[in-house]
Structures are given as C-alpha cells and as structure tokens.
Short mmCIF file of C-alpha atoms in Angstrom, two decimals:
data_model
loop_
_atom_site.label_atom_id
_atom_site.label_comp_id
_atom_site.label_asym_id
_atom_site.label_seq_id
_atom_site.Cartn_x
_atom_site.Cartn_y
_atom_site.Cartn_z
CA MET A 1272 -0.96 17.78 7.83
CA SER A 1273 -0.88 16.94 4.18
CA GLY A 1274 -0.53 13.76 2.04
CA SER A 1275 2.47 11.93 0.61
CA ALA A 1276 4.74 13.39 -1.96
CA CYS A 1277 8.08 13.06 -3.74
CA SER A 1278 10.87 15.57 -3.72
CA LYS A 1279 9.23 17.21 -0.73
CA ALA A 1280 8.19 14.97 1.99
CA PRO A 1281 5.26 16.46 3.96
CA GLU A 1282 3.69 15.48 7.29
CA ARG A 1283 1.21 12.59 7.21
CA SER A 1284 -2.31 13.00 6.38
CA ARG A 1285 -5.08 10.69 7.63
CA LEU A 1286 -7.70 12.34 4.99
CA MET A 1287 -6.15 11.90 1.66
CA HIS A 1288 -6.74 8.39 0.22
CA GLU A 1289 -6.64 9.26 -3.47
CA SER A 1290 -4.75 6.33 -4.42
CA THR A 1291 -6.18 3.57 -2.40
CA LEU A 1292 -9.28 2.94 -4.34
CA GLU A 1293 -10.09 -0.54 -5.33
CA LEU A 1294 -12.09 -3.68 -6.89
CA ILE A 1295 -13.01 -7.39 -6.80
CA GLU A 1296 -11.22 -10.57 -6.96
CA GLU A 1297 -12.81 -12.80 -9.52
CA ASP A 1298 -13.02 -15.91 -7.79
CA LYS A 1299 -13.34 -14.79 -3.95
CA GLU A 1300 -15.46 -11.84 -3.53
CA THR A 1301 -18.87 -12.47 -5.03
CA SER A 1302 -20.68 -15.60 -6.19
CA SER A 1303 -21.99 -13.69 -9.36
CA ASN A 1304 -18.41 -12.93 -10.38
CA LYS A 1305 -17.51 -16.70 -9.98
CA GLU A 1306 -20.31 -17.70 -12.16
CA ASN A 1307 -19.75 -15.23 -14.77
CA PHE A 1308 -16.09 -15.63 -15.07
CA SER A 1309 -15.10 -19.09 -14.09
CA GLY A 1310 -11.70 -17.74 -12.70
CA GLU A 1311 -11.01 -15.30 -15.54
CA ILE A 1312 -10.60 -11.68 -15.20
CA ILE A 1313 -12.01 -8.89 -17.52
CA PRO A 1314 -10.77 -9.30 -21.03
CA MET A 1315 -8.29 -6.88 -22.10
CA ARG A 1316 -10.08 -4.63 -24.84
CA LYS A 1317 -10.92 -0.85 -24.95
CA PHE A 1318 -13.46 0.26 -22.61
CA THR A 1319 -15.74 3.30 -22.33
CA LEU A 1320 -17.96 4.59 -19.36
CA SER A 1321 -21.03 3.32 -21.13
CA ASP A 1322 -19.65 -0.23 -20.53
CA PHE A 1323 -20.35 0.02 -16.75
CA ASP A 1324 -23.28 0.36 -14.58
CA ILE A 1325 -22.21 2.78 -11.96
CA GLY A 1326 -23.23 2.18 -8.22
CA ARG A 1327 -22.56 3.59 -4.88
CA PRO A 1328 -19.51 5.60 -4.12
CA LEU A 1329 -16.84 4.09 -2.37
CA GLY A 1330 -14.42 6.95 -1.68
CA LYS A 1331 -13.17 10.28 -2.96
CA GLY A 1332 -9.56 11.77 -3.06
CA LYS A 1333 -7.74 15.02 -4.21
CA PHE A 1334 -7.99 13.92 -7.80
CA GLY A 1335 -11.45 12.24 -8.24
CA ARG A 1336 -13.72 9.52 -6.91
CA VAL A 1337 -14.27 5.73 -6.77
CA TYR A 1338 -17.44 3.98 -7.42
CA LEU A 1339 -18.68 0.38 -7.29
CA ALA A 1340 -19.32 -0.82 -10.72
CA ARG A 1341 -20.44 -3.56 -12.84
CA GLU A 1342 -19.27 -4.24 -16.34
CA LYS A 1343 -22.31 -4.78 -18.40
CA LYS A 1344 -21.00 -7.33 -20.87
CA THR A 1345 -19.83 -9.90 -18.34
CA GLY A 1346 -21.30 -8.68 -14.98
CA PHE A 1347 -18.11 -8.39 -13.38
CA ILE A 1348 -18.12 -6.14 -10.09
CA VAL A 1349 -15.28 -3.72 -10.08
CA ALA A 1350 -14.57 -0.59 -8.19
CA LEU A 1351 -13.93 2.29 -11.03
CA LYS A 1352 -11.48 4.88 -9.98
CA ILE A 1353 -12.24 8.16 -11.74
CA LEU A 1354 -9.47 10.76 -11.95
CA PHE A 1355 -9.96 14.47 -13.29
CA LYS A 1356 -7.35 15.38 -15.70
CA SER A 1357 -7.70 19.11 -14.62
CA GLN A 1358 -6.72 18.18 -11.25
CA ILE A 1359 -3.84 15.88 -12.17
CA LEU A 1360 -2.58 18.74 -14.65
CA LYS A 1361 -2.96 21.35 -11.92
CA ASN A 1362 -0.92 19.39 -9.39
CA GLY A 1363 1.66 18.19 -11.97
CA VAL A 1364 1.50 14.60 -11.21
CA GLU A 1365 1.08 13.30 -14.74
CA HIS A 1366 4.17 11.13 -14.35
CA GLN A 1367 2.94 9.65 -10.99
CA ILE A 1368 -0.42 8.54 -12.71
CA ARG A 1369 1.59 7.06 -15.86
CA ARG A 1370 4.03 5.26 -13.43
CA GLU A 1371 1.14 3.89 -11.31
CA ILE A 1372 -0.39 2.39 -14.31
CA GLU A 1373 2.71 1.16 -15.78
CA ILE A 1374 3.60 -0.73 -12.53
CA GLN A 1375 0.35 -1.77 -11.17
CA THR A 1376 -0.96 -3.23 -14.48
CA HIS A 1377 1.93 -5.58 -14.59
CA LEU A 1378 1.97 -6.92 -10.90
CA ARG A 1379 0.24 -10.40 -10.22
CA HIS A 1380 0.43 -11.26 -6.60
CA PRO A 1381 -2.53 -12.36 -4.13
CA ASN A 1382 -1.47 -9.37 -1.58
CA VAL A 1383 -1.25 -6.64 -4.49
CA LEU A 1384 -4.35 -5.06 -5.61
CA ARG A 1385 -4.97 -5.63 -9.19
CA MET A 1386 -5.27 -2.99 -11.79
CA TYR A 1387 -7.12 -4.84 -14.61
CA ALA A 1388 -7.36 -2.11 -17.10
CA TYR A 1389 -7.52 1.63 -17.74
CA PHE A 1390 -9.22 4.01 -20.20
CA TYR A 1391 -9.61 7.55 -20.60
CA ASP A 1392 -11.81 10.41 -22.39
CA ASP A 1393 -11.32 14.12 -22.93
CA GLU A 1394 -11.87 15.05 -19.16
CA LYS A 1395 -11.09 12.00 -17.08
CA ILE A 1396 -8.93 8.71 -16.55
CA TYR A 1397 -10.60 5.73 -15.40
CA PHE A 1398 -8.86 2.67 -13.66
CA ILE A 1399 -10.43 -0.46 -13.39
CA LEU A 1400 -9.30 -2.18 -10.04
CA GLU A 1401 -9.83 -5.01 -7.88
CA PHE A 1402 -12.44 -4.52 -5.10
CA ALA A 1403 -11.21 -5.18 -1.54
CA ALA A 1404 -14.38 -5.87 0.20
CA ARG A 1405 -13.33 -4.98 3.72
CA GLY A 1406 -12.00 -1.59 2.75
CA GLU A 1407 -9.26 0.47 4.06
CA LEU A 1408 -7.18 -1.24 6.77
CA TYR A 1409 -6.53 2.11 8.30
CA LYS A 1410 -10.12 2.29 9.21
CA THR A 1411 -10.12 -1.00 10.86
CA LEU A 1412 -6.84 -0.11 12.85
CA GLN A 1413 -8.53 3.16 14.02
CA LYS A 1414 -11.53 1.24 15.15
CA HIS A 1415 -9.52 -1.29 17.03
CA HIS A 1416 -6.81 1.21 18.09
CA HIS A 1417 -4.23 -1.54 17.72
CA PHE A 1418 -3.89 -5.29 16.49
CA ASP A 1419 -3.15 -8.11 18.46
CA GLU A 1420 0.09 -10.01 17.74
CA ARG A 1421 -1.41 -12.64 15.76
CA THR A 1422 -3.22 -10.39 13.46
CA ALA A 1423 -0.19 -8.08 13.08
CA ALA A 1424 2.16 -11.07 12.30
CA THR A 1425 -0.11 -12.32 9.76
CA TYR A 1426 -0.51 -8.93 7.93
CA MET A 1427 3.39 -8.74 8.07
CA ALA A 1428 4.09 -12.09 6.68
CA GLN A 1429 1.64 -11.36 3.71
CA LEU A 1430 3.52 -8.12 3.07
CA ALA A 1431 6.92 -9.88 3.25
CA GLU A 1432 5.67 -12.19 0.62
CA ALA A 1433 4.30 -9.40 -1.54
CA PHE A 1434 7.60 -7.42 -1.22
CA ILE A 1435 9.56 -10.28 -2.29
CA TYR A 1436 7.50 -10.49 -5.28
CA CYS A 1437 7.81 -6.81 -5.99
CA HIS A 1438 11.31 -6.43 -5.23
CA ALA A 1439 12.20 -9.38 -7.59
CA LYS A 1440 10.40 -7.30 -10.12
CA LYS A 1441 12.67 -4.41 -9.33
CA VAL A 1442 9.81 -2.27 -7.86
CA ILE A 1443 10.32 -0.11 -4.83
CA HIS A 1444 7.11 1.05 -3.21
CA ARG A 1445 8.53 3.78 -1.12
CA ASP A 1446 5.31 4.77 0.73
CA ILE A 1447 3.88 1.72 2.66
CA LYS A 1448 1.49 2.88 5.34
CA PRO A 1449 -1.86 1.69 6.74
CA GLU A 1450 -3.63 4.19 4.40
CA ASN A 1451 -2.37 2.47 1.40
CA LEU A 1452 -3.35 -1.08 2.21
CA LEU A 1453 -6.86 -2.66 1.82
CA LEU A 1454 -8.44 -5.72 3.08
CA SER A 1455 -10.07 -8.41 0.95
CA LEU A 1456 -13.32 -10.26 1.87
CA THR A 1457 -11.18 -13.00 3.46
CA GLY A 1458 -9.11 -10.51 5.29
CA ASP A 1459 -5.93 -10.66 3.44
CA ILE A 1460 -3.76 -7.57 2.85
CA LYS A 1461 -3.78 -5.71 -0.50
CA ILE A 1462 -1.35 -3.18 -1.39
CA ALA A 1463 -3.49 -0.65 -3.26
CA ASP A 1464 -1.29 2.54 -3.89
CA PHE A 1465 1.70 2.22 -6.20
CA GLY A 1466 1.55 6.19 -6.93
CA TRP A 1467 5.03 6.85 -5.54
CA SER A 1468 6.46 3.49 -6.60
CA VAL A 1469 9.35 3.01 -8.91
CA HIS A 1470 10.87 0.54 -11.25
CA ALA A 1471 14.62 0.59 -10.46
CA PRO A 1472 16.43 -2.07 -12.20
CA SER A 1473 19.97 -1.08 -11.22
CA LEU A 1474 20.44 2.58 -10.31
CA LYS A 1475 20.05 3.75 -6.82
CA ARG A 1476 17.52 6.65 -6.11
CA LYS A 1477 17.82 9.78 -4.36
CA THR A 1478 14.44 11.30 -4.41
CA MET A 1479 12.95 12.04 -1.08
CA CYS A 1480 9.60 10.42 -1.30
CA GLY A 1481 6.96 9.22 1.20
CA THR A 1482 5.37 10.04 4.27
CA LEU A 1483 7.00 11.88 7.08
CA ASP A 1484 6.59 9.33 9.98
CA TYR A 1485 7.87 6.52 7.81
CA LEU A 1486 10.84 8.20 6.10
CA PRO A 1487 14.15 6.25 6.70
CA PRO A 1488 17.18 7.92 7.72
CA GLU A 1489 19.04 7.78 4.35
CA MET A 1490 16.31 9.66 2.73
CA LEU A 1491 16.45 12.44 5.45
CA ASP A 1492 20.15 12.64 4.83
CA HIS A 1493 19.69 12.78 0.89
CA LYS A 1494 21.79 9.71 0.40
CA THR A 1495 20.95 7.46 -2.42
CA TYR A 1496 19.00 4.29 -1.59
CA ASP A 1497 17.52 1.03 -2.76
CA SER A 1498 14.71 -1.54 -2.07
CA THR A 1499 15.93 -1.48 1.60
CA VAL A 1500 13.80 1.63 2.34
CA ASP A 1501 10.70 -0.55 2.14
CA LEU A 1502 12.10 -2.90 4.99
CA TRP A 1503 12.43 0.27 7.25
CA CYS A 1504 8.79 1.36 6.34
CA LEU A 1505 7.57 -2.19 7.15
CA GLY A 1506 9.23 -1.95 10.60
CA ILE A 1507 7.48 1.28 11.14
CA LEU A 1508 4.18 -0.10 9.86
CA CYS A 1509 4.57 -3.17 12.29
CA TYR A 1510 5.18 -0.79 15.17
CA GLU A 1511 1.93 0.96 14.26
CA PHE A 1512 -0.15 -2.09 13.86
CA LEU A 1513 0.74 -3.19 17.29
CA VAL A 1514 0.90 0.23 19.09
CA GLY A 1515 -1.54 2.44 17.17
CA ASN A 1516 0.74 5.10 15.99
CA PRO A 1517 4.07 5.31 14.37
CA PRO A 1518 7.19 5.20 16.78
CA PHE A 1519 8.82 8.56 15.72
CA GLU A 1520 5.48 10.59 15.60
CA SER A 1521 6.12 13.87 17.28
CA GLU A 1522 4.65 17.28 17.59
CA THR A 1523 6.86 18.83 15.25
CA ALA A 1524 8.68 17.62 11.91
CA LYS A 1525 12.02 18.84 13.45
CA GLU A 1526 11.49 16.52 16.37
CA THR A 1527 10.30 13.53 14.25
CA TYR A 1528 13.44 13.88 12.12
CA SER A 1529 15.64 13.94 15.12
CA ARG A 1530 14.04 10.70 16.32
CA ILE A 1531 14.30 9.00 13.04
CA ARG A 1532 18.04 9.79 12.87
CA LYS A 1533 18.47 8.54 16.41
CA VAL A 1534 16.21 5.69 15.72
CA GLN A 1535 14.57 6.38 19.09
CA VAL A 1536 11.92 3.76 19.76
CA GLU A 1537 10.01 3.29 22.75
CA PHE A 1538 7.99 0.22 23.39
CA PRO A 1539 4.87 -0.17 25.55
CA GLU A 1540 4.91 -2.86 27.96
CA HIS A 1541 2.23 -4.98 26.31
CA LEU A 1542 4.49 -6.03 23.43
CA SER A 1543 6.23 -9.13 23.62
CA ASP A 1544 10.13 -9.53 23.44
CA LEU A 1545 9.83 -11.32 20.10
CA ALA A 1546 7.72 -8.54 18.45
CA LYS A 1547 10.27 -5.82 19.69
CA ASP A 1548 13.12 -7.86 18.34
CA PHE A 1549 11.12 -8.17 14.79
CA ILE A 1550 10.67 -4.30 14.66
CA LEU A 1551 14.16 -3.43 15.77
CA LYS A 1552 15.85 -5.62 13.27
CA LEU A 1553 14.04 -3.63 10.69
CA LEU A 1554 14.56 -0.34 12.01
CA GLN A 1555 18.34 -0.37 11.60
CA LYS A 1556 19.87 2.93 10.46
CA ASN A 1557 22.45 1.30 8.22
CA PRO A 1558 20.17 -0.25 5.44
CA SER A 1559 22.56 -3.18 4.96
CA ASP A 1560 21.78 -4.21 8.58
CA ARG A 1561 18.01 -4.57 8.16
CA MET A 1562 16.59 -7.78 8.37
CA SER A 1563 15.57 -9.17 4.65
CA LEU A 1564 12.16 -10.13 3.69
CA GLN A 1565 12.97 -13.73 3.81
CA GLU A 1566 14.32 -13.36 7.18
CA MET A 1567 11.25 -11.64 8.20
CA LEU A 1568 9.24 -14.76 7.16
CA GLU A 1569 11.62 -16.94 9.27
CA HIS A 1570 11.58 -14.77 12.34
CA PRO A 1571 10.45 -16.57 15.51
CA TRP A 1572 7.72 -13.90 15.91
CA ILE A 1573 6.14 -14.47 12.56
CA GLU A 1574 6.42 -18.40 12.79
CA LYS A 1575 4.71 -18.30 16.24
CA ASN A 1576 1.91 -15.99 15.38
CA ALA A 1577 1.38 -15.61 11.71
CA LYS A 1578 -1.61 -17.27 10.12
CA THR A 1579 -0.49 -18.69 6.86
CA ARG A 1580 -2.56 -19.79 3.84
CA SER A 1581 -1.52 -23.24 4.34
CA LYS A 1582 -2.71 -23.41 8.01
#
C-alpha cells in the first residue's frame, strides 16, 4: 500500500508519516520552556539552521526527517522538520508544501499542531513545529488495538472543537486518520498534517483526495464536495478508534469502494448503542444528512463519555 494523495487516491499506508512531524507547547510540555518563554512563542524572525541545537531524530518520511531541537537564543524546545527540495520537486508536491505552510501557520487552536515558523536554504526547507510529547496517536492505537469509549469520545469531542474552528476559517482537511494525529504531554489530540488541506471560502471542490479507507462516497463518484467530507472522515476515525480498523477495509480497492458506496457498516458486539448511533449519524451517504460538528458535541454518547477540559 502507498500513502495519501490528491487526484489519485491510493490505498492506505501505515508506513508513511512525512507530514505528521512535530514540536513543543510553550506552557505545558517542559518546565524549561515555561521559564524561558513565560507563555510566549518563538518570536517571528528569519532563522537559519545555525540557530538550533539539533538533538535526537523523532521520525522520517518520504521527503525528509524530523529532529528534536532547541532554539539557541531562547532555549525553546522544538521539533525541526527538514524537507529535501530535491524530493519535493521529484514528486511534484511543491503546491502541497506551500499550501501546508499557508494554512498551518495561520491556525491557532489547542487541538491543532502549531507551525511556529519556517525557513529554507539552497537544499532544504525547515518547519519549526509544536512538539507533541506523546507522539503519534496511531502507535498508541496499535499498542492498545482499540480505545475504550471514554477515550474515543474524548478524542472525538476535541476533534469536533478543532474542526468547528477550522471550518470557520474555511479550511477543509480532507485527510483525517490516526496517522495524522499526535498526542500532547497531557494526552490531548493534535491535528498534525495539513498537507492535503485546502482553503475553500466559497467554491465546492472536486479533487479526489485522501486515503482509500476514508474516502467519502461523493469523492468516489467524482461529485463536488465541501467541508462535510471531514464529517464522514470523523465517522470512519471514530469507528477505527473503537474497533481497531476502518469499517470499509477490504482485501481489494474495488471491494472497499463497493462497501463505501453501500455504507456497509458492521459493528462488533462490544460497542454500545450510543456509539453505533454516533458513528452512523456521521456515515451518511448524503452529505447534507451528516451530523454537524455542534451536534457531535451535543450527542448523548459524547456527553456521557467525553472528558472535557472543564471536568
């Protein structure tokens, strides 16, 4: 299997995480950051690689690597994502990188990974990103096989809040899945990959984009779509949180497409009726029938199980 892509939606990959690489929240993750910054983030200025002490590697992907790093002047701990221009040009994803920068640098939400700044030289592009100390949520899901309903509901509530914010900013994500989510030191969700996101103030989109198991019916049928594609993906994600695999996963792409179009969902016995209802209200073939983000937060399953920041 291969990773996510637009115009051609390939099968899902568990190996490629080139855009899920990360950094540290100024007032939560480390005491040293708190002392040095007093709640402020890295000042906006021009950076070079010599401004950072480079630490251990955090991960690698198709286009580069990520390292734990410390900004020398302030002592601020970050994760430095280093992308190789040669690989970006070879794969023709310059527009994706540009869009990721344009979108992520302007988003400010507790459940969206911050991109503090970026810089570049002749050979590489560098992202200065928030460090999510607990790392990739997918690895946690693999370890536990599936999440209990309280954990899953808490994650879904945080994601609903994040997407209320993103959609208000006219940002459609289009590729939500466990591989694109990180966990902070306090266990909060961080949306970490905006490589396939788009800013769409008015026009509907038609580009087929995302990951096979998560594609909504309207994309498969090459229809125009809007932000409701994210609602479908959240339904798939919730199912995967609770079961351990996506609901339409099959041996072949053809069979997966068929199951998606039929909305053929099978639930294991251990799921509660409220959890099933929550998922099915998102996995509606007609986009206008899908439960809204606000309705997600008000759903009885969320109200019963989710741990909110105020609790």
